[in-house]
Amino acid sequence: MTKEHIHVIIKFRPKNKREKREEKEGNLVDKNPIIFQNNDEQKHGVIEICGTKSTNPHNFTFDRILKDGTSQKECFKHVAEHVCDDVLEGFNGTIFAYGQTGSGKT
């Protein structure tokens, strides 16, 4: 049985065509860049979302950060495998996926 009860994991989806085009054209001036910090082997990562001229940067800490190139197999290993193992041993388990429609929660 897993000793920790709650894990907060973030997964970035791959950029869509529009985002790739805007990045290539340099049209991301108004976007808030994301900076990854302390992300050793994608464990216990911190992301910093840079603020606009009127706001300060915000830091968010996660148990794991899965970047946009993470395969389904890796995602399952880090997110669901231990939960499935516990459920098969008779314990309750829940995986709650939250995100925008079309962002790849499945």
C-alpha atoms as a printed R data frame, in Angstrom:
    type eleno elety resid chain resno       x      y       z
1   ATOM     1    CA   MET     A     1   0.000  0.000   0.000
2   ATOM     2    CA   THR     A     2   1.238  3.482  -0.830
3   ATOM     3    CA   LYS     A     3   2.129  5.458   2.289
4   ATOM     4    CA   GLU     A     4   1.371  8.911   0.903
5   ATOM     5    CA   HIS     A     5  -2.279  9.623   0.343
6   ATOM     6    CA   ILE     A     6  -2.361 12.611  -1.990
7   ATOM     7    CA   HIS     A     7   0.000 13.361  -4.872
8   ATOM     8    CA   VAL     A     8  -0.262 16.500  -6.961
9   ATOM     9    CA   ILE     A     9   1.094 15.921 -10.446
10  ATOM    10    CA   ILE     A    10   1.005 18.330 -13.356
11  ATOM    11    CA   LYS     A    11   1.236 17.303 -17.008
12  ATOM    12    CA   PHE     A    12   1.778 19.750 -19.813
13  ATOM    13    CA   ARG     A    13   0.110 18.919 -23.099
14  ATOM    14    CA   PRO     A    14   2.046 19.343 -26.352
15  ATOM    15    CA   LYS     A    15   1.718 22.728 -28.025
16  ATOM    16    CA   ASN     A    16  -0.988 22.925 -30.680
17  ATOM    17    CA   LYS     A    17  -0.443 24.299 -34.199
18  ATOM    18    CA   ARG     A    18  -1.484 27.818 -33.238
19  ATOM    19    CA   GLU     A    19   0.856 27.929 -30.250
20  ATOM    20    CA   LYS     A    20   3.770 26.627 -32.330
21  ATOM    21    CA   ARG     A    21   3.054 29.230 -35.016
22  ATOM    22    CA   GLU     A    22   2.828 32.072 -32.487
23  ATOM    23    CA   GLU     A    23   6.048 30.954 -30.848
24  ATOM    24    CA   LYS     A    24   7.816 30.821 -34.234
25  ATOM    25    CA   GLU     A    25   6.473 34.253 -35.202
26  ATOM    26    CA   GLY     A    26   7.445 35.732 -31.823
27  ATOM    27    CA   ASN     A    27   3.853 36.628 -30.931
28  ATOM    28    CA   LEU     A    28   4.125 35.433 -27.344
29  ATOM    29    CA   VAL     A    29   4.841 38.866 -25.899
30  ATOM    30    CA   ASP     A    30   1.570 38.937 -23.958
31  ATOM    31    CA   LYS     A    31   1.846 35.331 -22.730
32  ATOM    32    CA   ASN     A    32   3.141 34.467 -19.266
33  ATOM    33    CA   PRO     A    33   6.214 32.245 -19.676
34  ATOM    34    CA   ILE     A    34   6.609 29.236 -17.424
35  ATOM    35    CA   ILE     A    35   9.959 28.536 -15.769
36  ATOM    36    CA   PHE     A    36  10.731 25.080 -14.319
37  ATOM    37    CA   GLN     A    37  12.834 25.038 -11.143
38  ATOM    38    CA   ASN     A    38  14.343 22.240  -9.044
39  ATOM    39    CA   ASN     A    39  13.087 19.605 -11.434
40  ATOM    40    CA   ASP     A    40  15.482 16.704 -10.860
41  ATOM    41    CA   GLU     A    41  14.260 13.793 -12.980
42  ATOM    42    CA   GLN     A    42  10.822 15.444 -13.047
43  ATOM    43    CA   LYS     A    43  10.337 14.952  -9.286
44  ATOM    44    CA   HIS     A    44   9.256 17.563  -6.767
45  ATOM    45    CA   GLY     A    45   9.202 20.365  -9.269
46  ATOM    46    CA   VAL     A    46   8.388 24.008  -8.913
47  ATOM    47    CA   ILE     A    47   7.035 26.066 -11.759
48  ATOM    48    CA   GLU     A    48   7.136 29.826 -11.813
49  ATOM    49    CA   ILE     A    49   4.578 31.639 -13.888
50  ATOM    50    CA   CYS     A    50   6.070 35.015 -14.615
51  ATOM    51    CA   GLY     A    51   3.879 37.958 -13.819
52  ATOM    52    CA   THR     A    52   2.873 40.800 -16.048
53  ATOM    53    CA   LYS     A    53   4.089 44.347 -15.465
54  ATOM    54    CA   SER     A    54   1.526 44.764 -12.695
55  ATOM    55    CA   THR     A    55   1.878 41.391 -10.946
56  ATOM    56    CA   ASN     A    56   4.694 39.430  -9.355
57  ATOM    57    CA   PRO     A    57   5.668 35.889 -10.398
58  ATOM    58    CA   HIS     A    58   3.804 33.004  -8.738
59  ATOM    59    CA   ASN     A    59   5.463 29.749  -7.695
60  ATOM    60    CA   PHE     A    60   3.592 26.450  -7.586
61  ATOM    61    CA   THR     A    61   5.076 23.246  -6.138
62  ATOM    62    CA   PHE     A    62   4.110 19.776  -7.338
63  ATOM    63    CA   ASP     A    63   5.080 16.235  -6.405
64  ATOM    64    CA   ARG     A    64   5.963 15.585 -10.030
65  ATOM    65    CA   ILE     A    65   6.013 17.508 -13.300
66  ATOM    66    CA   LEU     A    66   5.377 15.578 -16.519
67  ATOM    67    CA   LYS     A    67   6.469 17.676 -19.482
68  ATOM    68    CA   ASP     A    68   4.781 17.669 -22.875
69  ATOM    69    CA   GLY     A    69   6.962 14.856 -24.269
70  ATOM    70    CA   THR     A    70   5.957 12.357 -21.577
71  ATOM    71    CA   SER     A    71   4.612  9.121 -23.071
72  ATOM    72    CA   GLN     A    72   1.349  7.489 -21.997
73  ATOM    73    CA   LYS     A    73   3.361  4.632 -20.498
74  ATOM    74    CA   GLU     A    74   5.485  6.995 -18.378
75  ATOM    75    CA   CYS     A    75   2.382  8.935 -17.349
76  ATOM    76    CA   PHE     A    76   0.646  5.726 -16.209
77  ATOM    77    CA   LYS     A    77   3.753  4.639 -14.305
78  ATOM    78    CA   HIS     A    78   4.020  7.892 -12.376
79  ATOM    79    CA   VAL     A    79   0.324  8.660 -11.905
80  ATOM    80    CA   ALA     A    80  -1.786  5.513 -11.838
81  ATOM    81    CA   GLU     A    81   0.280  2.375 -11.421
82  ATOM    82    CA   HIS     A    82   0.566  2.542  -7.631
83  ATOM    83    CA   VAL     A    83  -3.142  3.403  -7.315
84  ATOM    84    CA   CYS     A    84  -4.114  0.415  -9.472
85  ATOM    85    CA   ASP     A    85  -1.852 -1.872  -7.430
86  ATOM    86    CA   ASP     A    86  -3.471 -0.686  -4.190
87  ATOM    87    CA   VAL     A    87  -6.991 -1.145  -5.616
88  ATOM    88    CA   LEU     A    88  -6.117 -4.727  -6.620
89  ATOM    89    CA   GLU     A    89  -5.055 -5.311  -3.001
90  ATOM    90    CA   GLY     A    90  -8.482 -4.157  -1.794
91  ATOM    91    CA   PHE     A    91  -7.823 -0.506  -0.946
92  ATOM    92    CA   ASN     A    92  -9.792  2.423  -2.300
93  ATOM    93    CA   GLY     A    93  -8.115  4.637  -4.869
94  ATOM    94    CA   THR     A    94  -9.004  7.724  -6.869
95  ATOM    95    CA   ILE     A    95  -7.318  9.556  -9.695
96  ATOM    96    CA   PHE     A    96  -8.792 12.989 -10.257
97  ATOM    97    CA   ALA     A    97  -7.892 14.625 -13.569
98  ATOM    98    CA   TYR     A    98  -8.674 18.304 -13.920
99  ATOM    99    CA   GLY     A    99  -8.138 20.458 -16.953
100 ATOM   100    CA   GLN     A   100  -9.536 22.279 -19.932
101 ATOM   101    CA   THR     A   101 -11.576 20.338 -22.495
102 ATOM   102    CA   GLY     A   102  -9.257 18.847 -25.082
103 ATOM   103    CA   SER     A   103  -6.177 19.172 -22.889
104 ATOM   104    CA   GLY     A   104  -5.410 15.434 -22.820
105 ATOM   105    CA   LYS     A   105  -6.788 14.192 -19.508
106 ATOM   106    CA   THR     A   106  -7.695 10.797 -20.944
